[in-house]
Short mmCIF file of C-alpha atoms and ligand atoms in Angstrom, two decimals:
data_model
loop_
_atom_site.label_atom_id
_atom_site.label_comp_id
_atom_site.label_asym_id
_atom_site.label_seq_id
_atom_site.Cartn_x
_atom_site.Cartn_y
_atom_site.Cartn_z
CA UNK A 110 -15.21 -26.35 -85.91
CA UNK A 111 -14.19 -24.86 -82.32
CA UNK A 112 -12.72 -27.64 -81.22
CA UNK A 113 -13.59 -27.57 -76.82
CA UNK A 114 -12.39 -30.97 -75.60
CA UNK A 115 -10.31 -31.11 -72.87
CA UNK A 116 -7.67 -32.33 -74.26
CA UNK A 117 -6.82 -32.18 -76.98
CA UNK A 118 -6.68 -28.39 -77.03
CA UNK A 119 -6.56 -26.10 -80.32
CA UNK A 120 -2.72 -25.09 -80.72
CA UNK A 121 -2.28 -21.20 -81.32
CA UNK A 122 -1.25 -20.02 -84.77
CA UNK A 123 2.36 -18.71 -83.86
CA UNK A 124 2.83 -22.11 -81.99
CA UNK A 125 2.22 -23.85 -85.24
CA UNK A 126 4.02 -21.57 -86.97
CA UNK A 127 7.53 -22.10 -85.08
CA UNK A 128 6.76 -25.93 -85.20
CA UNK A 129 6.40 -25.40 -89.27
CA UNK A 130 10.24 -24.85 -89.45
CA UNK A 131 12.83 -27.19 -91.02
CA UNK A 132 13.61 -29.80 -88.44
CA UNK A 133 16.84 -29.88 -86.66
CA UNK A 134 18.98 -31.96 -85.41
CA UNK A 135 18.54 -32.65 -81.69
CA UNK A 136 22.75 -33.18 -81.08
CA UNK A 137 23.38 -29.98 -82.33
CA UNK A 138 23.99 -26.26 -80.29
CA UNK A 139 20.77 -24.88 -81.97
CA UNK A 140 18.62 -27.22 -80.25
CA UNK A 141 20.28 -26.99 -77.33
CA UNK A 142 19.59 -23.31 -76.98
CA UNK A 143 15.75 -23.97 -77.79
CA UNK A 144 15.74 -27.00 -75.11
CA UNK A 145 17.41 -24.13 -72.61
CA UNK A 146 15.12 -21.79 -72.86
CA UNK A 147 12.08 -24.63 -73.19
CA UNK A 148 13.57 -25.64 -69.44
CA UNK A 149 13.92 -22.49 -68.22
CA UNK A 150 10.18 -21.42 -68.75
CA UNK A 151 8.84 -24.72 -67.46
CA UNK A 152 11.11 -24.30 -63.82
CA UNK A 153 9.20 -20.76 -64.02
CA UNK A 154 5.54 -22.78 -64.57
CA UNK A 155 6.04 -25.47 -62.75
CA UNK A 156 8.00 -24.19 -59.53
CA UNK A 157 9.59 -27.62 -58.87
CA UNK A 158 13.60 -27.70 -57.92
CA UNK A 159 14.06 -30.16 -61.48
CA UNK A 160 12.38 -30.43 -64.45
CA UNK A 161 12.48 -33.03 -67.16
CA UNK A 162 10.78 -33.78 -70.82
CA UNK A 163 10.07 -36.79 -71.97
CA UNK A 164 9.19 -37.81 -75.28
CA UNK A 165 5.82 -39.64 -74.64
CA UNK A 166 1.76 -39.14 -74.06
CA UNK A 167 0.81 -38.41 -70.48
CA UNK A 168 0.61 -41.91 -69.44
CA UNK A 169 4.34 -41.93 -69.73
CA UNK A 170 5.06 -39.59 -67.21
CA UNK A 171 2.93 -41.38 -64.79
CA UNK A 172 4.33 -44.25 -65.54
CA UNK A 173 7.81 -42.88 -65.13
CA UNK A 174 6.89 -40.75 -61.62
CA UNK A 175 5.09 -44.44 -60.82
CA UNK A 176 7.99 -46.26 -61.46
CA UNK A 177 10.93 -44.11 -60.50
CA UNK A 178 9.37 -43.01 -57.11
CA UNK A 179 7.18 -46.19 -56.06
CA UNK A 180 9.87 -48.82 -54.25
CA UNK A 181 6.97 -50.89 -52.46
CA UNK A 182 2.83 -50.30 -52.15
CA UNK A 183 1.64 -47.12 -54.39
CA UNK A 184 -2.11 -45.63 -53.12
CA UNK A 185 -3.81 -44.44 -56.09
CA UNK A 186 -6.83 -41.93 -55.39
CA UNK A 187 -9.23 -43.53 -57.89
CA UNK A 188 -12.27 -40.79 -58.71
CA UNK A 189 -12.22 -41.81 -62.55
CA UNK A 190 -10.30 -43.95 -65.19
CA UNK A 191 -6.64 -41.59 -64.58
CA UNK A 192 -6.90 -42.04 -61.38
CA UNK A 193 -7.84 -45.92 -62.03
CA UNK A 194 -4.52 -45.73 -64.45
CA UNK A 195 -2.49 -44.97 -61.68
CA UNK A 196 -3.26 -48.46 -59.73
CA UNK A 197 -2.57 -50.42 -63.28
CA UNK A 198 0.75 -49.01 -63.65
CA UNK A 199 1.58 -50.40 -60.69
CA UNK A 200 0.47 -53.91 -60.79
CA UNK A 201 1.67 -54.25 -64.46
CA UNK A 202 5.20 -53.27 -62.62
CA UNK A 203 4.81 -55.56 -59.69
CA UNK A 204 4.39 -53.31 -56.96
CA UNK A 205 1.71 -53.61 -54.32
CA UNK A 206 -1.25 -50.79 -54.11
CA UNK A 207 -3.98 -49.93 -52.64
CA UNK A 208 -6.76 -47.67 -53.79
CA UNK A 209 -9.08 -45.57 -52.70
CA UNK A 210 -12.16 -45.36 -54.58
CA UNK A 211 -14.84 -42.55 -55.01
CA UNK A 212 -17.40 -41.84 -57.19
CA UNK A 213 -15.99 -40.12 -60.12
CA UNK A 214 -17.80 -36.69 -58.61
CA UNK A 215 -16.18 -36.98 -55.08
CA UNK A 216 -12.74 -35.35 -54.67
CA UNK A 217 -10.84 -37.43 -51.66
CA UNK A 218 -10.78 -36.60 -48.33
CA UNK A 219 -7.61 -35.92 -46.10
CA UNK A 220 -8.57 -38.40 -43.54
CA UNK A 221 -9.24 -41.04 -45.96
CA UNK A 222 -5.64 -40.92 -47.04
CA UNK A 223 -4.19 -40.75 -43.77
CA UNK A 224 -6.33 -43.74 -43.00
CA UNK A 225 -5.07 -45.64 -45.38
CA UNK A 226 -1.05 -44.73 -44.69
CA UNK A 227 -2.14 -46.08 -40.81
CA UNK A 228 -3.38 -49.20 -42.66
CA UNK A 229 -0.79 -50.04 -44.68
CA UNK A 230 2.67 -48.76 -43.57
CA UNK A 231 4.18 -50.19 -46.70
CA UNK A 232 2.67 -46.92 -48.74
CA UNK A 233 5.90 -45.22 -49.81
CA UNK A 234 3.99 -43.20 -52.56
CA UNK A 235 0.58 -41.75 -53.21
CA UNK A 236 -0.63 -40.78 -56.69
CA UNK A 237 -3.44 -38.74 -57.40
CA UNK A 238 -4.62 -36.20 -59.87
CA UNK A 239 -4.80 -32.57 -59.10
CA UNK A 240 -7.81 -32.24 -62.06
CA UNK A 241 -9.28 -35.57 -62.75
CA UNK A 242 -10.40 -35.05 -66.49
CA UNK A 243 -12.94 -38.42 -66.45
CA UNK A 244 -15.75 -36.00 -64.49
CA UNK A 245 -13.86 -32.43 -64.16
CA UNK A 246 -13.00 -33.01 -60.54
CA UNK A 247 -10.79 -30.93 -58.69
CA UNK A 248 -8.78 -32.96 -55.90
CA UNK A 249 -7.49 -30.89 -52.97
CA UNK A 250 -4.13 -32.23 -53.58
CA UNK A 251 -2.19 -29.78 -51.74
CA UNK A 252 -4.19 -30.32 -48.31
CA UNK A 253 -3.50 -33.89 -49.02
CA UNK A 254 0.13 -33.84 -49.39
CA UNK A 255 0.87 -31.20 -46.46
CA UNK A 256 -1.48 -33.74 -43.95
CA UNK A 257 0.97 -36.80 -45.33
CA UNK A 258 4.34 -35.00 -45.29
CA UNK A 259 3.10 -34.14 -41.88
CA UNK A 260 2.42 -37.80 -40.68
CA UNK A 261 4.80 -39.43 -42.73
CA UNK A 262 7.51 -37.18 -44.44
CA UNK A 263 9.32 -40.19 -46.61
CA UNK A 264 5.73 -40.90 -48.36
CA UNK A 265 6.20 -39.10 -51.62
CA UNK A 266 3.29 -37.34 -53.62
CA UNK A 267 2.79 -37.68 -57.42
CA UNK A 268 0.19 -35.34 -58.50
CA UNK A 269 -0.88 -35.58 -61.93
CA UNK A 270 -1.68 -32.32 -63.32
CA UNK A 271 -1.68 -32.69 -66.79
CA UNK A 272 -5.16 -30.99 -66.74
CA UNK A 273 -4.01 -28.60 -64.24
CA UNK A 274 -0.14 -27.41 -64.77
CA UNK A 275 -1.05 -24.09 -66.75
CA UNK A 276 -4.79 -23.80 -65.98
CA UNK A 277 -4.61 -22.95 -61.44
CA UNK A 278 -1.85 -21.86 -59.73
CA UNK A 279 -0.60 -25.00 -57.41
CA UNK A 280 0.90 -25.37 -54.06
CA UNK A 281 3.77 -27.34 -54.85
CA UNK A 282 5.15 -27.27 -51.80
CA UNK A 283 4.51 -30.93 -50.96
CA UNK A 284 4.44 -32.72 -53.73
CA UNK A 285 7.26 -34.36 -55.17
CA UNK A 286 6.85 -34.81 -58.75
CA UNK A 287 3.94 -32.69 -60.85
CA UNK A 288 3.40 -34.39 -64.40
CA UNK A 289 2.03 -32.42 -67.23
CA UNK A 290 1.46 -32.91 -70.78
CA UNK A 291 1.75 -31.49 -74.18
CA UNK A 292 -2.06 -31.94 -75.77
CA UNK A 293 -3.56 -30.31 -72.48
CA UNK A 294 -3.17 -27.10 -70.51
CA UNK A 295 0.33 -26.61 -72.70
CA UNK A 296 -1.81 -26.29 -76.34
CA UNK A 297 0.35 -28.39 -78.32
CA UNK A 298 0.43 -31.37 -80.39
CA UNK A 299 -0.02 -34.97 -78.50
CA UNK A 300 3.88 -36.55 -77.74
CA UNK A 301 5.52 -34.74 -75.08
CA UNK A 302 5.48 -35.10 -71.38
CA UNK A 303 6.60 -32.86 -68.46
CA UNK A 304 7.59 -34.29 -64.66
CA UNK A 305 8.24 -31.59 -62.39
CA UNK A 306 10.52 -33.20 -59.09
CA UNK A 307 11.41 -32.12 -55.79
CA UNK A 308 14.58 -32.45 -54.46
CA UNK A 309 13.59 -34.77 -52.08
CA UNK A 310 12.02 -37.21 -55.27
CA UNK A 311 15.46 -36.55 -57.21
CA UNK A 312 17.32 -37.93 -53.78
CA UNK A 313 15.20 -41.00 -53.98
CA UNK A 314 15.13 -41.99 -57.86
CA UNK A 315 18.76 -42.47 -56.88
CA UNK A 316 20.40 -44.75 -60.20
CA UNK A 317 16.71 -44.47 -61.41
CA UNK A 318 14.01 -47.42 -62.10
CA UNK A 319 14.07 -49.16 -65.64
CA UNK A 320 15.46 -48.18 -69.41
CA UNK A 321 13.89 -45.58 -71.35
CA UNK A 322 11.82 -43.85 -68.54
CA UNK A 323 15.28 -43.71 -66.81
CA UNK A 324 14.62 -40.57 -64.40
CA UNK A 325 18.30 -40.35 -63.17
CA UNK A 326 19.30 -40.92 -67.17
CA UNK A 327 17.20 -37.95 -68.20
CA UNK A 328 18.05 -35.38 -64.83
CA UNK A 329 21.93 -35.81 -65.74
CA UNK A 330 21.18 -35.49 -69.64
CA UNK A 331 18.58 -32.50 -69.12
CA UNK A 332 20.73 -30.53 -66.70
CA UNK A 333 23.35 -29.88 -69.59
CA UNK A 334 20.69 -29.24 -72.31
CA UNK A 335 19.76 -32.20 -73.86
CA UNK A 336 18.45 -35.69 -73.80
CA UNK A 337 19.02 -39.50 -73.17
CA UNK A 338 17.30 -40.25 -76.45
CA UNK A 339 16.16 -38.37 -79.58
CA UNK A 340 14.42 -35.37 -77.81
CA UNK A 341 10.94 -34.23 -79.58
CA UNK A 342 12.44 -31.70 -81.21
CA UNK A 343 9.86 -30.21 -82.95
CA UNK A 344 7.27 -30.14 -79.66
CA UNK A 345 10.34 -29.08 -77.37
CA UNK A 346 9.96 -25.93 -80.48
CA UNK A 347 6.49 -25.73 -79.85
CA UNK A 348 6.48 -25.52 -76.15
CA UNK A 349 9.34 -22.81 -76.05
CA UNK A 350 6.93 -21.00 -78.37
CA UNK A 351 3.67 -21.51 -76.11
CA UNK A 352 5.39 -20.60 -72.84
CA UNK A 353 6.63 -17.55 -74.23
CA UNK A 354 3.18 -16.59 -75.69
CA UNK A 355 2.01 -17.52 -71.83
CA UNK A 356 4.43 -14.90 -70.58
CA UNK A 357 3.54 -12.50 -73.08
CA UNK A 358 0.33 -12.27 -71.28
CA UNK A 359 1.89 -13.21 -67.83
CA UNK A 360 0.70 -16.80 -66.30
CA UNK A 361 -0.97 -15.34 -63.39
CA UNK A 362 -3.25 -13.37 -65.68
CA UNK A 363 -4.05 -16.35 -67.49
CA UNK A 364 -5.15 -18.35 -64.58
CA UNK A 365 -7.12 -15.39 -63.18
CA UNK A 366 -9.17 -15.33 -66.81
CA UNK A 367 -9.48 -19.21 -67.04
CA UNK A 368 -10.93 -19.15 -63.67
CA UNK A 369 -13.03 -16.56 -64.46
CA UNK A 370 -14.17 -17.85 -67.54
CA UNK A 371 -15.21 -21.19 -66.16
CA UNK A 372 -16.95 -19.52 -63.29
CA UNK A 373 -18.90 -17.64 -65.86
CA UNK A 374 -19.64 -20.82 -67.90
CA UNK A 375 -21.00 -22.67 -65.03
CA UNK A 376 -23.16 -19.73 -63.86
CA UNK A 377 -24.20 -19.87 -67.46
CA UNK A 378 -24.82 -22.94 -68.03
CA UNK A 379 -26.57 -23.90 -64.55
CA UNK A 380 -29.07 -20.30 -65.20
CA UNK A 381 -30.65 -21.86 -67.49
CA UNK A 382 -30.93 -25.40 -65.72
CA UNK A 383 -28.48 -27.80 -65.92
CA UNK A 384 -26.24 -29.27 -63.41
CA UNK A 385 -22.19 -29.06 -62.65
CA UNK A 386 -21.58 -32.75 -62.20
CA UNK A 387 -18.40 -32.71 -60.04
CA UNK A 388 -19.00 -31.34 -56.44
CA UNK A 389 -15.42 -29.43 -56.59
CA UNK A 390 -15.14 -28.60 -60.31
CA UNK A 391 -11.91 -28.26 -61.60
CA UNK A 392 -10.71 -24.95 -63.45
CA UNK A 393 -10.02 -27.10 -66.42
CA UNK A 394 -13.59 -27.97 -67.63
CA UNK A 395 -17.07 -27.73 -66.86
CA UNK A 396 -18.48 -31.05 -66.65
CA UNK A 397 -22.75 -31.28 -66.87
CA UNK A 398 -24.36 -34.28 -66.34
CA UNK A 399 -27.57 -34.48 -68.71
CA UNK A 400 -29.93 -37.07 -69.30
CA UNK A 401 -29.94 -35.25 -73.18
CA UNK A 402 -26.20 -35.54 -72.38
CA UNK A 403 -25.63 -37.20 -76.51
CA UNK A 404 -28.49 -34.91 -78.10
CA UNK A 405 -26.52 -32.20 -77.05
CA UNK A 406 -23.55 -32.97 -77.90
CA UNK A 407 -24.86 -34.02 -81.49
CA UNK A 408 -26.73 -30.32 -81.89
CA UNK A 409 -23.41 -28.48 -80.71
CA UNK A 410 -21.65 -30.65 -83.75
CA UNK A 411 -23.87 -30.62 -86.62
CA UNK A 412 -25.88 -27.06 -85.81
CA UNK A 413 -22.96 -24.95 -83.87
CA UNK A 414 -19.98 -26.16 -85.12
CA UNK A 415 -18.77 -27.14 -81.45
CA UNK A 416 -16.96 -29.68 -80.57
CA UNK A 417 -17.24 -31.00 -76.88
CA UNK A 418 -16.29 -34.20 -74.73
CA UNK A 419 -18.61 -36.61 -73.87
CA UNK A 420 -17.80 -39.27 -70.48
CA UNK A 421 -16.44 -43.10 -70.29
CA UNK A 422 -17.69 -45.87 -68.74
CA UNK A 423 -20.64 -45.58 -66.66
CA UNK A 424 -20.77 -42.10 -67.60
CA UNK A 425 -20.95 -42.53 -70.93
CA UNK A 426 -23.99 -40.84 -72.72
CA UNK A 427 -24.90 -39.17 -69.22
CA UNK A 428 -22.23 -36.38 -69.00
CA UNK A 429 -20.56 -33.65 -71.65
CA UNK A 430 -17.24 -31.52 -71.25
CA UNK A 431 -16.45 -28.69 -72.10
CA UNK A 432 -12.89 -27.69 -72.00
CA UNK A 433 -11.56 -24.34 -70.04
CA UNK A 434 -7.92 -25.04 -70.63
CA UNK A 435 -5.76 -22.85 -73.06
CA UNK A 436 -5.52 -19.26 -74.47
CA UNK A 437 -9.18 -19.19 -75.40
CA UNK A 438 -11.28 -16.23 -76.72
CA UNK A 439 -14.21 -15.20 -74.54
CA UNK A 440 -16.49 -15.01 -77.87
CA UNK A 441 -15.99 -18.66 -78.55
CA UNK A 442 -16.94 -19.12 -74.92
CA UNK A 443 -19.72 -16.79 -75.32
CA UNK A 444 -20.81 -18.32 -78.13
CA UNK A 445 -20.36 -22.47 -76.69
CA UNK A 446 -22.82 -21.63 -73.73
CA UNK A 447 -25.47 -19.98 -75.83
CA UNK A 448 -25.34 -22.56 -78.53
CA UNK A 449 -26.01 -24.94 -75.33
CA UNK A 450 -29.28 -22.58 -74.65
CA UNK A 451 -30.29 -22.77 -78.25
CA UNK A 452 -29.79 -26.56 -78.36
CA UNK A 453 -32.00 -27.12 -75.61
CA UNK A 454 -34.46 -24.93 -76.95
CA UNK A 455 -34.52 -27.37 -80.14
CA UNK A 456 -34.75 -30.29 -78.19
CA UNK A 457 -38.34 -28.81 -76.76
CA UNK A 458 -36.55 -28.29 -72.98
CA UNK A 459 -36.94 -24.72 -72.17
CA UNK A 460 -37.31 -21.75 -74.38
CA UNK A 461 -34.75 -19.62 -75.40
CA UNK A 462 -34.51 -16.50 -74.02
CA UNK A 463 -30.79 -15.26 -74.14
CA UNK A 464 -30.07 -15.77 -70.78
CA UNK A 465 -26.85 -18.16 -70.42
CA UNK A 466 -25.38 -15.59 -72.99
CA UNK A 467 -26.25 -12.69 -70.72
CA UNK A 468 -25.33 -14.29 -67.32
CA UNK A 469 -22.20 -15.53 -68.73
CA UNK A 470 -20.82 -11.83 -70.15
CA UNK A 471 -22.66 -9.95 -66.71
CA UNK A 472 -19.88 -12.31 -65.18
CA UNK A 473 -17.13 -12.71 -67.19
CA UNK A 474 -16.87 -9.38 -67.71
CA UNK A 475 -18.22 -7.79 -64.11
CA UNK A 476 -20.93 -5.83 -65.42
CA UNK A 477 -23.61 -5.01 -62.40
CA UNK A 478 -26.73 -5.88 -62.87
C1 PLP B 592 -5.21 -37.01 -70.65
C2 PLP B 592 -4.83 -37.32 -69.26
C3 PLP B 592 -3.85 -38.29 -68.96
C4 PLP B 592 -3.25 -39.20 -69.97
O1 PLP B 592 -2.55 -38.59 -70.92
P1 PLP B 592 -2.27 -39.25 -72.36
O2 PLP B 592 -1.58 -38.11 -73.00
O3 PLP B 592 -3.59 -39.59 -72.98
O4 PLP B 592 -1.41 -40.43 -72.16
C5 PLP B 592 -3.51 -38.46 -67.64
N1 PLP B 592 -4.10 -37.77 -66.66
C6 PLP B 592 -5.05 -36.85 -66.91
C7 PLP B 592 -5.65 -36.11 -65.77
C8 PLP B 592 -5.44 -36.59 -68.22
O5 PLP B 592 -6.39 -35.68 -68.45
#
């Protein structure tokens, strides 16, 4: 089964390979060579001034950044249910927010946001996601957080880009802490988290917020090599393993190819009728919204042997996803958009004549036609 859910991703072979080892022990100066090279390639990713792991999902690093970084009122950007997350990390905290809510195809607007900081002075942090997974929605994050340093430069900016950190190339310029995670764009297991910090976001965590998602506990800890608590040793292994099979290619060739092959799946996929839900799609997926959104997804399971996302809430049964982040092969690309063509075929919607196959190699590959 090609598994093509964004998130979880399929991990490469040599990355479960090096995780197959004997497990170590995390106090020892084995691990703590694996952890420095593990930190080393994520500065190089993740172009932030500090770096830290945590062992947790990716709600843990937002609710780390959320906690760590948020003193007062938190605006989430709400455009689907991470976005929605945000806002409930916060209350369940105590701290004030204020959202601003789109449809879950809209990516926010600048003066929105800038609106809002007028509104309510007491913002001290904005969270938002650079790819919001729930509709495959790309935010424009940095435009947001150059127009708030601008206008207020204390405000600080967590971007979640746990569908985004390995997939684009981001402006970090702005933003003060960049949260990524493993079962994502990094094409590991589910249990480890990333936050990438500014300097700026390292000056204000300060003594840090709370016990185990400790910020200033794990920046001392991390700096010489290890961690507060029992690191995740065996995914710390794994993501040494997948940043140096990143590198082998070289990162910026990667994104250049992801982009590339979601452009191509789009122009695929939309040749032969259907619709890209989100108005600004993210690199990360391709998101269609289908009134057959369920039939599809059922043919592409039992008949192709593909495995693809379907939507939440109100979009549940109306929308599939089909993932873009990861080393993937262009034939299993290839062959996920014309198993689309031949599913719709079966479902008596159009007949099939090759095209989303032919569109999508004329422009993945830059023949002329
Ligand atoms: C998956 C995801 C999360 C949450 O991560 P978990 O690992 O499920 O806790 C947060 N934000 C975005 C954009 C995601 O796609």
């Amino acid at each position: 089964m090609l598994l093509f859910t964004p998130g979880p991703t399929p991990v490469p072979e040599s990355v479960r390979k090096a995780m197959a080892e004997e497990t170590i022990h995390h106090r020892t100066p084995e691990f703590e060579a694996i952890f420095a090279r593990a930190r080393k390639a994520l500065f190089h990713l993740m172009k932030t001034d500090e770096v830290v792991m945590l062992a947790s999902t990716g709600t843990g690093a937002m609710e780390a950044a959320v906690t760590n970084l948020c003193r007062d009122t938190l605006l989430n950007i709400n455009a689907g249910k991470f976005g929605e997350r945000f806002g409930k990390i916060a209350q369940a905290h105590g701290l004030r927010n204020v959202e601003l809510k789109y449809g879950w195809d809209t990516p926010a607007e600048v003066e929105d946001v800038l609106d809002a900081l007028q509104e309510n002075p007491r913002i001290d942090a904005i969270a938002i996601q650079i790819s919001e997974s729930a509709g495959g929605l790309r935010h424009p994050v940095e435009a947001i957080a150059a127009a708030v340093k601008e206008a207020r430069p204390d405000v600080m900016i967590i971007a979640d880009g746990i569908t985004a950190v390995g997939v684009e190339r981001i402006d970090v310029t702005h933003i003060d802490a960049l949260l990524a995670g493993s079962q994502k764009a990094l094409m590991l297991p589910p249990g480890l988290a990333v936050i990438g910090l500014s300097h700026a976001a390292v000056e204000k965590i300060g003594a840090g917020k709370g016990y185990y998602f400790n910020l200033a506990t794990e920046i001392k800890k991390q700096r010489a090599n290890t961690t507060a608590w029992t690191a995740a040793t065996t995914l710390v292994i794994g993501l040494e393993a997948v940043l140096s099979e990143i590198d082998s290619q070289g990162v910026e060739s990667l994104y250049d190819e992801t982009a590339r092959r979601g452009a191509a799946t789009r122009a695929a996929l939309e040749a032969i009728g259907l619709h890209i839900y989100p108005k600004t799609p993210a690199p990360s997926m391709t998101t269609i919204d289908d009134e057959n959104a369920n039939e599809i997804r059922t043919l592409l399971k039992n008949e192709f042997d593909v495995n693809v996302a379907g939507g939440q809430d109100h979009l549940k049964g109306k929308i599939f996803r089909i993932n873009h982040m990861g080393l993937i092969k262009p034939y299993e690309m290839a062959w996920v958009v014309n198993a689309v063509e031949v599913a719709l075929d079966q479902l008596g919607r159009r007949t099939y004549d090759g095209t989303a196959g032919k569109v999508f190699n004329e422009i993945f590959f830059g023949l002329s036609v």
